[in-house]
Short mmCIF file of C-alpha atoms in Angstrom, two decimals:
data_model
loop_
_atom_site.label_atom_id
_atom_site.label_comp_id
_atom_site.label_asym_id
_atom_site.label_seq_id
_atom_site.Cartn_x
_atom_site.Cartn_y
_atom_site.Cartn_z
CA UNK A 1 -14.00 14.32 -20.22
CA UNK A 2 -11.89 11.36 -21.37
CA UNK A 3 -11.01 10.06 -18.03
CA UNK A 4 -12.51 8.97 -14.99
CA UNK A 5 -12.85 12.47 -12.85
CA UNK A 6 -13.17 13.03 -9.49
CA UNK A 7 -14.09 16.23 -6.73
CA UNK A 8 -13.05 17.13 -4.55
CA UNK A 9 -9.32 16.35 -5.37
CA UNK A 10 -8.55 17.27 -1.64
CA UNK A 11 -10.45 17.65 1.70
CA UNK A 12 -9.59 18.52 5.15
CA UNK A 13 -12.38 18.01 7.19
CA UNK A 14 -12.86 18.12 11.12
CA UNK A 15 -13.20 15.01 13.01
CA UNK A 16 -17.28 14.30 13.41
CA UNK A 17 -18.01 16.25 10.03
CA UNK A 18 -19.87 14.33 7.08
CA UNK A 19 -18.18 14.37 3.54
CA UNK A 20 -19.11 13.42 0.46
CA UNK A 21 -16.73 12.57 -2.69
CA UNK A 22 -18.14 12.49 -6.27
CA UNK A 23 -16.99 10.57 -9.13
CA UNK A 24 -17.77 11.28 -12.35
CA UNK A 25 -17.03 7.78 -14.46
CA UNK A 26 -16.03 7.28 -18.44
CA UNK A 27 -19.16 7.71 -20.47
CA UNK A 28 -20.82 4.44 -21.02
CA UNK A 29 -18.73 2.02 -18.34
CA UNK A 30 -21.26 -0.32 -16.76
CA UNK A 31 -18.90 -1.07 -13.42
CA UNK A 32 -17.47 1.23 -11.08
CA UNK A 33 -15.62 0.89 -8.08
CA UNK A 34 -14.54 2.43 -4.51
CA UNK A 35 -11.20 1.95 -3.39
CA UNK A 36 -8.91 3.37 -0.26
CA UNK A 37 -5.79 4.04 -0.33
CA UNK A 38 -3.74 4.51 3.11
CA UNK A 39 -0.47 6.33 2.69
CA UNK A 40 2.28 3.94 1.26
CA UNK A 41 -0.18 0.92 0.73
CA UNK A 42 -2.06 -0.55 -2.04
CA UNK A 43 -5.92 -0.01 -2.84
CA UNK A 44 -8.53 -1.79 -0.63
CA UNK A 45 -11.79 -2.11 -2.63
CA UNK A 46 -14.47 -0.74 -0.45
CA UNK A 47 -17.45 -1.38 -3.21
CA UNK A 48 -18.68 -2.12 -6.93
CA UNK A 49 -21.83 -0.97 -9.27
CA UNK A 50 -22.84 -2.48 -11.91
CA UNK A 51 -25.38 0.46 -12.95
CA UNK A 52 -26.91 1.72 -10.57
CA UNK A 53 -26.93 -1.40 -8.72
CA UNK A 54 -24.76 -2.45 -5.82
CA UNK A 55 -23.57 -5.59 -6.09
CA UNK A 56 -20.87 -5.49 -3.37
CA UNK A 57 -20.17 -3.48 -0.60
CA UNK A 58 -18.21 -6.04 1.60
CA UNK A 59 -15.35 -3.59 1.80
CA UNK A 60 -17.08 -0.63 3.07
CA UNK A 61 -15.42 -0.20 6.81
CA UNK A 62 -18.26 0.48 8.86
CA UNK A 63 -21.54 1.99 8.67
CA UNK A 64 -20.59 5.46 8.54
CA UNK A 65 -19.72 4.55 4.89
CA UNK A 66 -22.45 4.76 2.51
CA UNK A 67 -22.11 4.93 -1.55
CA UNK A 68 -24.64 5.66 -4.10
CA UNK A 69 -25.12 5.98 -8.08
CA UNK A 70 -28.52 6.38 -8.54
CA UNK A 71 -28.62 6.80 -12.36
CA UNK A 72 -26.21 4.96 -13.42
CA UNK A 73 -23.23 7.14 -13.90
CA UNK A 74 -22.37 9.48 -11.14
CA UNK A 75 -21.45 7.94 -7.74
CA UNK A 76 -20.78 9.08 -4.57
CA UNK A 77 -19.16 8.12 -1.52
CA UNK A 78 -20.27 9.54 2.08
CA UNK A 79 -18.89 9.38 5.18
CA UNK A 80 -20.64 10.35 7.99
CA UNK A 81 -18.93 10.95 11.44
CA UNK A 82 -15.47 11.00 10.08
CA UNK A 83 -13.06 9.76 12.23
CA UNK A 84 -8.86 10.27 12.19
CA UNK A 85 -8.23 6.86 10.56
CA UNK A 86 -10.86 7.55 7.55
CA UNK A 87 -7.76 9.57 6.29
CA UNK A 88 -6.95 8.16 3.06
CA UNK A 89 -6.87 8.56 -1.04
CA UNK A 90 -10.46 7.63 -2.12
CA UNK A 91 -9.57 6.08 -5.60
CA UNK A 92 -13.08 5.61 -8.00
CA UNK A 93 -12.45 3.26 -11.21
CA UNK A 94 -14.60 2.38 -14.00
CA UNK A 95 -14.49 -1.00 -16.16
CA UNK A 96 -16.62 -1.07 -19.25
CA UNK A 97 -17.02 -5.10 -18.31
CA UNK A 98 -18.42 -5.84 -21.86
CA UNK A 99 -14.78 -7.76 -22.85
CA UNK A 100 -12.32 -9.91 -21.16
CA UNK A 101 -9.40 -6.88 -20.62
CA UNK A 102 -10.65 -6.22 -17.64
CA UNK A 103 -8.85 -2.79 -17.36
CA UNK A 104 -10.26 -0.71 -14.35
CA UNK A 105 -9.37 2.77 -15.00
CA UNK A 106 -8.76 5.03 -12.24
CA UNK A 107 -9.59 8.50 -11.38
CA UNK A 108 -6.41 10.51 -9.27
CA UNK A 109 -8.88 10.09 -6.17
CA UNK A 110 -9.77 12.40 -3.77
CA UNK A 111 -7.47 12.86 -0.76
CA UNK A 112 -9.05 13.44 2.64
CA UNK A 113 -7.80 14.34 5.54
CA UNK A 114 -9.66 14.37 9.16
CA UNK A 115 -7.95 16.33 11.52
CA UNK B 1 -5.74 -13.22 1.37
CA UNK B 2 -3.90 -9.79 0.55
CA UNK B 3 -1.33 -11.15 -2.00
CA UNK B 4 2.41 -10.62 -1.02
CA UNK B 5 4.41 -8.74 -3.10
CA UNK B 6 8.33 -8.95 -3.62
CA UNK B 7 10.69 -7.24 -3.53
CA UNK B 8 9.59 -4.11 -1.32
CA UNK B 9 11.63 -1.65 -3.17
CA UNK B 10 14.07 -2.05 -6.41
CA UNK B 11 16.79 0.88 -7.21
CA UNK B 12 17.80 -0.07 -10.53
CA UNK B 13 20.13 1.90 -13.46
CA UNK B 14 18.78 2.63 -16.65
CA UNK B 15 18.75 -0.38 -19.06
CA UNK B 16 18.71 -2.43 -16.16
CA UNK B 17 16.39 -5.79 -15.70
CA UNK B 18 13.97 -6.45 -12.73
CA UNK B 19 11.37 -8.54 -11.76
CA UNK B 20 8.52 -8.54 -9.50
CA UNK B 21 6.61 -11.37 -7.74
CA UNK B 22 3.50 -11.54 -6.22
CA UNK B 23 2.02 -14.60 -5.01
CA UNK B 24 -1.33 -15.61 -3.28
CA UNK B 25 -2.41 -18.46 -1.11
CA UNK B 26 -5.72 -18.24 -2.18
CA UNK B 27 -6.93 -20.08 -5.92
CA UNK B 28 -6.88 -17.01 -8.24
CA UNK B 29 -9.07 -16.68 -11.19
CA UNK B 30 -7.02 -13.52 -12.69
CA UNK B 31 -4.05 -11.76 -11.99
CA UNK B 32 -3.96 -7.55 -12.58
CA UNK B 33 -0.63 -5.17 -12.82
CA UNK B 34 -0.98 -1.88 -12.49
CA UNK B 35 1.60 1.54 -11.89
CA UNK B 36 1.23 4.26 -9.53
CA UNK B 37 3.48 7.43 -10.40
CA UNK B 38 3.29 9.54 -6.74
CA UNK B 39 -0.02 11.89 -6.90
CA UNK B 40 -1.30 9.82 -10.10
CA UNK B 41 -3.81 7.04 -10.54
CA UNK B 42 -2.65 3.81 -11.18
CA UNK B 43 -2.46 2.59 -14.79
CA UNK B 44 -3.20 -0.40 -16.41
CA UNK B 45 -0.37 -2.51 -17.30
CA UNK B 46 -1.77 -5.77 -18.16
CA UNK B 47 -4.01 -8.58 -16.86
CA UNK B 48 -3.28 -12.64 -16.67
CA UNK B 49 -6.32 -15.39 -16.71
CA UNK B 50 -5.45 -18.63 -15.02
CA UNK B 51 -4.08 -20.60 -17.59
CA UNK B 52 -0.83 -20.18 -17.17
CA UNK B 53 -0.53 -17.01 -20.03
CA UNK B 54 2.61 -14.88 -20.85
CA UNK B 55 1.60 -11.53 -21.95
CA UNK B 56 3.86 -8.63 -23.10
CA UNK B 57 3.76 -4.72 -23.27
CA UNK B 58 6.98 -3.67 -24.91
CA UNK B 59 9.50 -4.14 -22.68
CA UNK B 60 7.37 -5.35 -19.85
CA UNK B 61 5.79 -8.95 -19.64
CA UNK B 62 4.15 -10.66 -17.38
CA UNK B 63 3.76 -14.85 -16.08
CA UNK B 64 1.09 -16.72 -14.09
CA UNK B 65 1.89 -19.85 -12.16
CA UNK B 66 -1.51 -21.04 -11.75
CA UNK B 67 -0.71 -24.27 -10.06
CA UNK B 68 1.44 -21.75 -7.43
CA UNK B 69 -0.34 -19.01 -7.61
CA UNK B 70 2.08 -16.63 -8.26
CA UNK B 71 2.40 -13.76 -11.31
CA UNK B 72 5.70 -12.47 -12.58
CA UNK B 73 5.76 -9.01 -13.77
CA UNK B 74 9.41 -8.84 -15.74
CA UNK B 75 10.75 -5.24 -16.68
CA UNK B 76 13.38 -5.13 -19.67
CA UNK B 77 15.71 -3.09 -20.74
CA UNK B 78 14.00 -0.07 -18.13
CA UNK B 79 13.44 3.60 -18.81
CA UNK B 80 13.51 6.60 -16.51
CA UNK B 81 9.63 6.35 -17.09
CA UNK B 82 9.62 2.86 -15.74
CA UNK B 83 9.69 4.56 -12.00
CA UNK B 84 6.81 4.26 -9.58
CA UNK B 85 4.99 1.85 -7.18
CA UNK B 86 3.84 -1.75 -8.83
CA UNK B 87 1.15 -3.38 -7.69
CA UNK B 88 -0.66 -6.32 -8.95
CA UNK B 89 -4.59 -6.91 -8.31
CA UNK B 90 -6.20 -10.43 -7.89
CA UNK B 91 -9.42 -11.50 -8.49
CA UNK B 92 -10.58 -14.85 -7.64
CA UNK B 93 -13.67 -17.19 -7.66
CA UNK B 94 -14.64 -17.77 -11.21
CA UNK B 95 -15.75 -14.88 -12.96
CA UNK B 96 -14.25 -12.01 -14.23
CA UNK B 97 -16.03 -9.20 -11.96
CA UNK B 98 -12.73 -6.63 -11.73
CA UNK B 99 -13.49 -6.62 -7.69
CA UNK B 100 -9.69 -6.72 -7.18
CA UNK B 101 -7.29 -7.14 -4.07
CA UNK B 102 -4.01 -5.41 -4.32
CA UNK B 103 -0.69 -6.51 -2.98
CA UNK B 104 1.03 -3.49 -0.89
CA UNK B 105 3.04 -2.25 -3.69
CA UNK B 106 6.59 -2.20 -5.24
CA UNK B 107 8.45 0.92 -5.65
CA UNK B 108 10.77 0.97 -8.67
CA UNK B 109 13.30 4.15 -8.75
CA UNK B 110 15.25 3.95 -11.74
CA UNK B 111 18.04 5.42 -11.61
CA UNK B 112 19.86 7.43 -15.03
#
């Protein structure tokens, strides 16, 4: 696809249950990122690839949170245990970082909701 | 270190002026605007290196203050389209890495 895509676009899951949230970046970007997104508040970066390596995960709330992209292109973003206040937009973004625009382009994100 | 955005919330009429301030107390190396329609991702608007640059997209430019550390986004002449959140990103240290932190938003309505 064109964009940055991501899946599920929306999950309810039970307080305690594991999730997992793909995103699927723009063909050749060399960055991508995790952000949150609480209801009526801006994006908190969670973490960053460059590749498939991690560079930052400073963000990530606790240790329940746990993001991968082991090739390169695909990442994903687990959460074990979820609790009531991981409710949130999961926004992924994608930079090709090979020029100084420095445009991060978004996916719609993937809504959860822990009941 | 979350920048601080201002105003909250602008109801404006079409053809209408407004601008938006964000401003940091941290040094900032770069300065990021984006737009949020409600259910959407947020879209690149335009991004500011410290150097004190004045960029422009149509009817929408932008300032950074380096020395106060505080970005302008200006909105001309708005459209119905204009409507949805604002929020600028900033990035600082010394390299351009795109690890943002976003101010809480500004919602636009424009009004016809």
């Amino acid at each position: 696809g064109a964009g940055v895509s991501q899946s599920p676009r929306y999950k309810v899951a039970k307080r305690g249950q594991d999730v997992a949230l793909r995103c699927d970046p723009i063909s050749g970007h060399v960055s991508l990122f995790w952000y949150q997104q609480a209801l009526g508040q801006g994006p908190e970066f969670l973490t960053y690839f460059q590749n498939e390596a991690q560079l930052d995960k400073s963000g990530l709330p606790s240790d329940r949170f746990f993001a991968e992209r082991p090739e390169g292109s695909v990442s994903t973003l687990k959460i074990q245990r979820t609790q009531q206040e991981d409710s949130a937009v999961y926004l992924c973004a994608s930079s090709a970082r090979d020029s100084n625009t420095g445009e991060l382009f978004f996916g719609e994100g993937s809504r959860l909701t822990v009941l | 270190q979350q920048p601080v955005q201002s105003p909250q919330a602008v109801i404006l009429r079409e053809g209408e002026d407004a601008v938006i301030n964000c401003s940091s107390s941290k040094a900032l190396y770069s300065v990021h605007w984006y737009r949020q329609k409600h259910g959407e991702a947020p879209v690149f608007l335009m991004i500011l290196l410290k150097g004190g640059e004045q960029k422009g997209h149509d009817k929408i430019s932008a300032s950074f203050n380096e020395k106060k550390q505080q970005s302008s986004l200006y909105l001309t002449a708005s459209q119905l389209s204009y409507s949805g959140t604002y929020f600028c990103g900033t990035e600082m240290g010394s390299s351009n890495t795109g690890k943002l932190i976003f101010g809480q938003g500004t919602t636009l309505q424009v009004k016809p």
